[in-house]
Short mmCIF file of C-alpha atoms in Angstrom, two decimals:
data_model
loop_
_atom_site.label_atom_id
_atom_site.label_comp_id
_atom_site.label_asym_id
_atom_site.label_seq_id
_atom_site.Cartn_x
_atom_site.Cartn_y
_atom_site.Cartn_z
CA MET I 1 -115.82 16.77 18.64
CA VAL I 2 -113.55 13.81 18.45
CA GLU I 3 -113.49 11.57 21.03
CA GLY I 4 -110.38 10.03 22.89
CA GLU I 5 -107.03 11.02 22.96
CA ARG I 6 -103.88 10.98 20.34
CA ILE I 7 -102.30 7.56 21.15
CA ALA I 8 -99.01 9.18 21.36
CA LYS I 9 -100.64 11.58 24.33
CA ARG I 10 -101.79 8.27 26.05
CA LEU I 11 -98.40 6.47 25.98
CA SER I 12 -96.52 9.69 27.07
CA ARG I 13 -98.98 9.86 30.40
CA ALA I 14 -98.26 6.63 31.02
CA GLY I 15 -94.58 7.28 31.30
CA VAL I 16 -93.70 4.73 28.32
CA ALA I 17 -91.81 7.66 26.48
CA SER I 18 -91.79 11.26 25.62
CA ARG I 19 -94.61 11.91 22.95
CA ARG I 20 -92.11 12.35 20.04
CA GLU I 21 -90.56 8.95 21.31
CA ALA I 22 -93.89 7.20 21.41
CA GLU I 23 -94.51 8.58 17.65
CA ARG I 24 -91.17 6.64 16.72
CA MET I 25 -92.31 3.31 18.36
CA ILE I 26 -95.16 3.19 16.95
CA GLU I 27 -93.90 3.72 13.37
CA ALA I 28 -91.76 0.92 14.43
CA GLY I 29 -94.69 -1.42 14.98
CA ARG I 30 -94.07 -1.87 18.41
CA VAL I 31 -97.42 -0.75 19.63
CA THR I 32 -100.82 -2.32 19.34
CA VAL I 33 -104.51 -1.35 20.02
CA ASN I 34 -107.48 -3.76 20.40
CA GLY I 35 -104.90 -6.81 19.21
CA ALA I 36 -103.95 -4.74 15.89
CA VAL I 37 -100.43 -3.14 15.08
CA ILE I 38 -100.49 0.55 14.16
CA GLN I 39 -98.30 2.24 11.93
CA SER I 40 -99.53 5.91 12.53
CA PRO I 41 -99.65 8.19 15.52
CA ALA I 42 -102.73 9.68 13.58
CA LEU I 43 -105.19 7.78 15.90
CA ASN I 44 -107.60 8.52 18.84
CA VAL I 45 -107.88 6.00 21.58
CA THR I 46 -110.11 6.24 24.57
CA ASP I 47 -110.13 4.37 28.15
CA THR I 48 -111.97 1.35 26.61
CA ASP I 49 -109.33 0.53 24.15
CA VAL I 50 -106.89 -2.04 24.79
CA ILE I 51 -103.11 -1.06 24.16
CA THR I 52 -99.71 -2.77 24.27
CA VAL I 53 -96.19 -1.55 24.08
CA ASP I 54 -93.94 -4.66 22.91
CA ASP I 55 -96.77 -6.93 23.60
CA ALA I 56 -96.56 -5.58 27.20
CA PRO I 57 -100.00 -4.02 28.58
CA LEU I 58 -99.67 -0.17 29.06
CA PRO I 59 -99.70 0.94 32.41
CA GLN I 60 -102.13 3.25 33.86
CA ALA I 61 -101.60 6.82 33.41
CA GLU I 62 -100.01 8.38 36.70
CA ARG I 63 -100.82 11.33 38.08
CA PRO I 64 -98.48 14.27 36.77
CA ARG I 65 -95.48 14.34 39.10
CA VAL I 66 -92.30 17.14 38.74
CA TRP I 67 -88.88 16.37 40.48
CA LEU I 68 -85.96 18.93 41.61
CA TYR I 69 -82.43 16.75 40.22
CA HIS I 70 -78.92 18.55 40.99
CA LYS I 71 -77.28 17.41 38.28
CA PRO I 72 -73.61 17.04 38.54
CA PRO I 73 -71.03 18.25 35.97
CA GLY I 74 -69.82 15.47 33.72
CA LEU I 75 -73.74 13.74 32.45
CA VAL I 76 -75.27 14.55 29.56
CA THR I 77 -78.90 15.07 29.27
CA SER I 78 -80.31 13.02 27.17
CA ASN I 79 -81.59 9.05 27.46
CA SER I 80 -78.72 7.93 25.40
CA ASP I 81 -75.39 8.88 23.97
CA GLU I 82 -73.71 7.99 20.71
CA LYS I 83 -69.86 8.67 22.55
CA GLY I 84 -70.81 6.27 25.32
CA ARG I 85 -70.94 8.99 27.83
CA LYS I 86 -73.00 8.50 31.26
CA THR I 87 -76.56 10.31 31.53
CA VAL I 88 -78.30 11.59 33.90
CA PHE I 89 -80.74 8.77 33.49
CA ASP I 90 -77.64 6.34 34.28
CA ALA I 91 -77.53 8.21 37.83
CA LEU I 92 -81.12 8.74 38.69
CA PRO I 93 -82.34 6.58 41.73
CA ASP I 94 -83.73 3.23 40.95
CA THR I 95 -86.90 4.29 42.75
CA LEU I 96 -87.87 6.98 40.40
CA PRO I 97 -90.42 6.09 37.41
CA ARG I 98 -89.53 6.59 33.89
CA VAL I 99 -89.14 10.46 33.75
CA MET I 100 -88.23 13.14 31.05
CA SER I 101 -85.85 16.25 31.34
CA VAL I 102 -87.37 19.72 30.82
CA GLY I 103 -85.11 21.28 29.04
CA ARG I 104 -81.18 20.45 29.03
CA LEU I 105 -78.07 21.27 30.75
CA ASP I 106 -75.05 20.41 28.94
CA ILE I 107 -72.24 18.69 29.89
CA ASN I 108 -69.93 20.75 31.80
CA SER I 109 -73.15 22.68 33.58
CA GLU I 110 -74.49 21.98 36.95
CA GLY I 111 -77.34 22.54 39.21
CA LEU I 112 -81.15 22.46 38.93
CA LEU I 113 -82.87 20.36 36.25
CA LEU I 114 -86.55 19.67 36.42
CA LEU I 115 -87.66 16.05 35.93
CA THR I 116 -91.30 15.28 35.14
CA ASN I 117 -93.17 11.98 33.84
CA ASP I 118 -95.90 13.73 32.43
CA GLY I 119 -95.02 15.00 28.37
CA GLY I 120 -98.05 17.81 28.73
CA VAL I 121 -95.97 19.03 31.76
CA LYS I 122 -92.68 19.08 30.10
CA ARG I 123 -93.77 21.27 27.12
CA LYS I 124 -95.54 23.56 29.60
CA LEU I 125 -92.38 24.27 31.57
CA GLU I 126 -90.54 24.55 28.44
CA LEU I 127 -92.67 27.39 26.61
CA PRO I 128 -91.31 30.58 26.56
CA SER I 129 -94.52 31.90 26.96
CA THR I 130 -94.33 30.91 30.71
CA GLY I 131 -92.02 33.91 31.41
CA TRP I 132 -90.15 31.97 33.89
CA LEU I 133 -86.81 33.83 34.45
CA ARG I 134 -83.79 30.88 34.96
CA LYS I 135 -81.21 31.84 37.01
CA TYR I 136 -77.45 31.10 37.16
CA ARG I 137 -74.45 31.66 38.94
CA VAL I 138 -71.26 31.94 36.71
CA ARG I 139 -67.94 32.01 37.17
CA MET I 140 -65.86 33.39 34.63
CA LYS I 141 -62.00 34.07 33.96
CA GLY I 142 -61.04 37.71 33.89
CA THR I 143 -61.90 41.01 35.63
CA PRO I 144 -65.27 42.65 33.91
CA LYS I 145 -66.57 45.66 34.87
CA ASP I 146 -70.19 46.11 35.46
CA GLU I 147 -70.60 48.20 31.84
CA ASP I 148 -69.14 45.17 30.08
CA PHE I 149 -72.32 43.38 30.23
CA ALA I 150 -74.26 46.38 28.62
CA PRO I 151 -74.36 44.42 25.33
CA LEU I 152 -76.02 41.75 26.86
CA ARG I 153 -78.67 43.67 28.91
CA ARG I 154 -79.82 44.98 25.23
CA GLY I 155 -79.41 41.54 23.43
CA ILE I 156 -76.51 40.10 21.35
CA VAL I 157 -75.64 37.97 18.44
CA ALA I 158 -73.34 35.31 18.55
CA ASP I 159 -72.61 33.02 15.78
CA GLY I 160 -75.38 34.63 13.78
CA GLU I 161 -77.80 33.34 16.45
CA ARG I 162 -79.84 36.60 18.32
CA PHE I 163 -80.08 35.93 22.36
CA GLN I 164 -82.91 37.86 23.89
CA PRO I 165 -81.64 40.50 26.75
CA MET I 166 -80.20 38.80 29.76
CA GLU I 167 -80.39 40.07 33.51
CA ILE I 168 -76.72 40.41 34.46
CA ARG I 169 -75.13 40.95 37.97
CA LEU I 170 -71.51 41.41 38.85
CA ASP I 171 -71.31 40.01 42.43
CA ARG I 172 -67.39 39.45 43.39
CA GLN I 173 -63.77 39.01 42.32
CA GLN I 174 -62.21 36.11 43.46
CA GLY I 175 -58.56 36.25 42.61
CA ALA I 176 -58.54 35.58 38.62
CA ASN I 177 -62.28 34.83 38.23
CA ALA I 178 -65.25 36.56 38.69
CA TRP I 179 -68.68 35.46 39.97
CA ILE I 180 -71.68 36.96 38.33
CA THR I 181 -75.45 36.21 38.18
CA VAL I 182 -77.23 35.71 35.03
CA GLY I 183 -81.43 35.75 34.53
CA LEU I 184 -82.90 34.59 30.96
CA ARG I 185 -86.25 33.70 29.67
CA GLU I 186 -85.10 31.31 27.13
CA GLY I 187 -82.75 28.47 26.83
CA LYS I 188 -80.79 28.27 23.46
CA ASN I 189 -77.64 25.56 23.42
CA ARG I 190 -74.67 26.78 25.40
CA GLU I 191 -76.14 30.62 25.25
CA ILE I 192 -74.43 31.93 27.94
CA ARG I 193 -71.23 30.70 27.63
CA ARG I 194 -71.29 31.38 24.09
CA ALA I 195 -72.64 34.99 25.08
CA MET I 196 -69.89 35.51 27.34
CA ALA I 197 -67.66 34.38 24.91
CA GLU I 198 -68.52 36.86 22.36
CA LEU I 199 -67.56 39.66 25.20
CA GLY I 200 -63.96 38.03 25.17
CA PHE I 201 -64.70 35.99 28.65
CA ASP I 202 -64.09 32.33 29.31
CA VAL I 203 -67.02 30.53 31.48
CA ASN I 204 -65.40 27.86 33.74
CA ARG I 205 -68.12 26.85 35.99
CA LEU I 206 -71.92 27.42 35.37
CA ILE I 207 -74.48 26.45 37.85
CA ARG I 208 -78.50 26.77 37.41
CA ILE I 209 -79.98 27.96 40.88
CA SER I 210 -83.56 28.40 39.71
CA TYR I 211 -86.25 27.79 37.04
CA GLY I 212 -89.27 30.00 37.75
CA PRO I 213 -90.35 29.58 41.03
CA PHE I 214 -88.43 26.06 41.62
CA ARG I 215 -84.78 26.49 43.34
CA LEU I 216 -82.12 23.97 43.82
CA GLY I 217 -81.86 25.42 47.62
CA GLU I 218 -79.56 22.90 49.54
CA LEU I 219 -79.98 20.14 47.21
CA LYS I 220 -76.60 18.15 46.89
CA ALA I 221 -75.40 16.84 43.59
CA GLY I 222 -76.85 13.61 42.62
CA GLU I 223 -79.80 14.38 44.70
CA VAL I 224 -83.23 14.26 43.88
CA GLU I 225 -86.40 15.45 45.50
CA GLU I 226 -90.22 15.43 44.41
CA VAL I 227 -92.37 18.64 44.42
CA ARG I 228 -95.37 18.69 46.53
CA PRO I 229 -98.67 18.09 44.46
CA ARG I 230 -99.67 21.36 46.24
CA VAL I 231 -97.39 23.33 44.64
CA LEU I 232 -97.80 21.86 41.41
CA ARG I 233 -101.53 23.10 41.54
CA ASP I 234 -99.95 26.67 42.74
CA GLN I 235 -97.76 27.15 40.27
CA LEU I 236 -98.84 25.02 37.19
CA GLY I 237 -102.71 24.70 38.02
CA LEU I 238 -102.91 21.15 37.88
CA GLU I 239 -105.58 20.55 39.95
CA ALA I 240 -105.33 16.64 39.13
CA ALA I 241 -102.01 16.46 40.92
CA THR I 242 -103.45 16.73 44.31
CA GLU I 243 -106.68 14.99 43.99
CA GLY I 244 -106.77 11.79 46.39
CA HIS I 245 -102.83 11.96 46.58
CA ALA I 246 -100.57 12.02 49.72
CA GLU I 247 -97.51 14.56 49.71
CA PRO I 248 -94.60 12.41 48.48
CA LYS I 249 -92.35 10.64 50.87
CA PRO I 250 -88.64 11.89 50.30
CA LEU I 251 -86.53 8.98 47.53
CA ALA I 252 -84.10 6.98 49.16
CA LYS I 253 -80.61 8.85 48.47
CA ARG I 254 -77.55 7.24 46.93
CA LYS I 255 -74.34 7.25 49.50
CA LYS I 256 -72.42 10.12 47.98
CA ARG I 257 -69.17 12.06 49.39
CA PRO I 258 -70.03 15.55 50.63
CA GLY I 259 -70.08 17.93 47.41
CA LYS I 260 -69.14 21.30 47.23
CA PRO I 261 -71.75 23.75 48.54
CA VAL I 262 -73.15 25.83 45.33
CA PRO I 263 -72.39 29.57 45.44
CA GLN I 264 -75.62 31.81 46.03
CA SER I 265 -76.38 35.34 46.16
CA GLY I 266 -79.14 37.92 45.55
CA PRO I 267 -82.45 38.77 45.65
CA LYS I 268 -84.96 36.13 46.13
CA SER I 269 -87.38 37.12 44.18
CA ASP I 270 -86.70 35.91 40.61
CA ARG I 271 -90.19 35.79 38.89
CA ARG I 272 -93.64 37.23 39.02
CA PRO I 273 -95.84 37.41 42.06
CA LEU I 274 -97.72 34.27 43.23
CA ARG I 275 -101.34 34.23 42.30
CA PRO I 276 -103.64 35.44 45.25
CA GLY I 277 -104.20 32.47 47.60
CA ALA I 278 -100.93 30.62 46.34
CA ARG I 279 -98.45 29.47 49.22
CA PRO I 280 -94.95 29.59 48.87
CA SER I 281 -93.14 26.15 49.46
CA ARG I 282 -89.51 25.34 51.04
CA LEU I 283 -88.61 24.55 47.26
CA ARG I 284 -88.47 28.51 46.86
CA ARG I 285 -85.70 29.15 49.18
CA GLY I 286 -82.86 30.17 47.54
#
């Protein structure tokens, strides 16, 4: 067996960068191991190796952590933007460590965005094999009927790309707009907007309200809340997340003007039952 772990994985666990970003840092000659600059990520390291990044010692790897973030519209879900637009990482509290987003929400969308300090957790949460349902509250222009959404329930092709069947519920008509709830198990680029456009409907507001067992709840726009280690253990099987660590304290919140409440409705259960012995948390309130 090969001893240790890949250097890029070690950098990711230490919160320096995602694994892919770490590989680029290595190729740029920014990483040393035992005093020697390395040029390839194809290297395994152990706890006895001395690693530096940009001449600074590598921080100790933190325990895996996850946060809920209520993304406001108008922010890009990326570390930087070539157009100079503000990103979600520009708006996060200074008390938060370096984090990565789990998946994306486009600039005009809002609602629940998961953040983590661990590249392995990020990949696990993004895998389609988890089977977790992602729910959205969607406002669209027009007066649709329930049968209009039959193609989406079967699966639809938009711009030559196949979308998996969606769960659609028509909630209410509000003037010239209709509110629907959409559930899907994959997250292709602008999937809901593109699928609705195929039916002739224009989406003018899109709010993600849940990601598997994690719910937006009463979190206001711009606020961040850490998921309790016990919940990570129950939902993700991360035993190391609870060993010797106290429950997280709430982050200091930036002063903001009160935001509009997120419209929510419908059944509270949107995923498979909890494992025996797992305890639901207040994060699951919808």
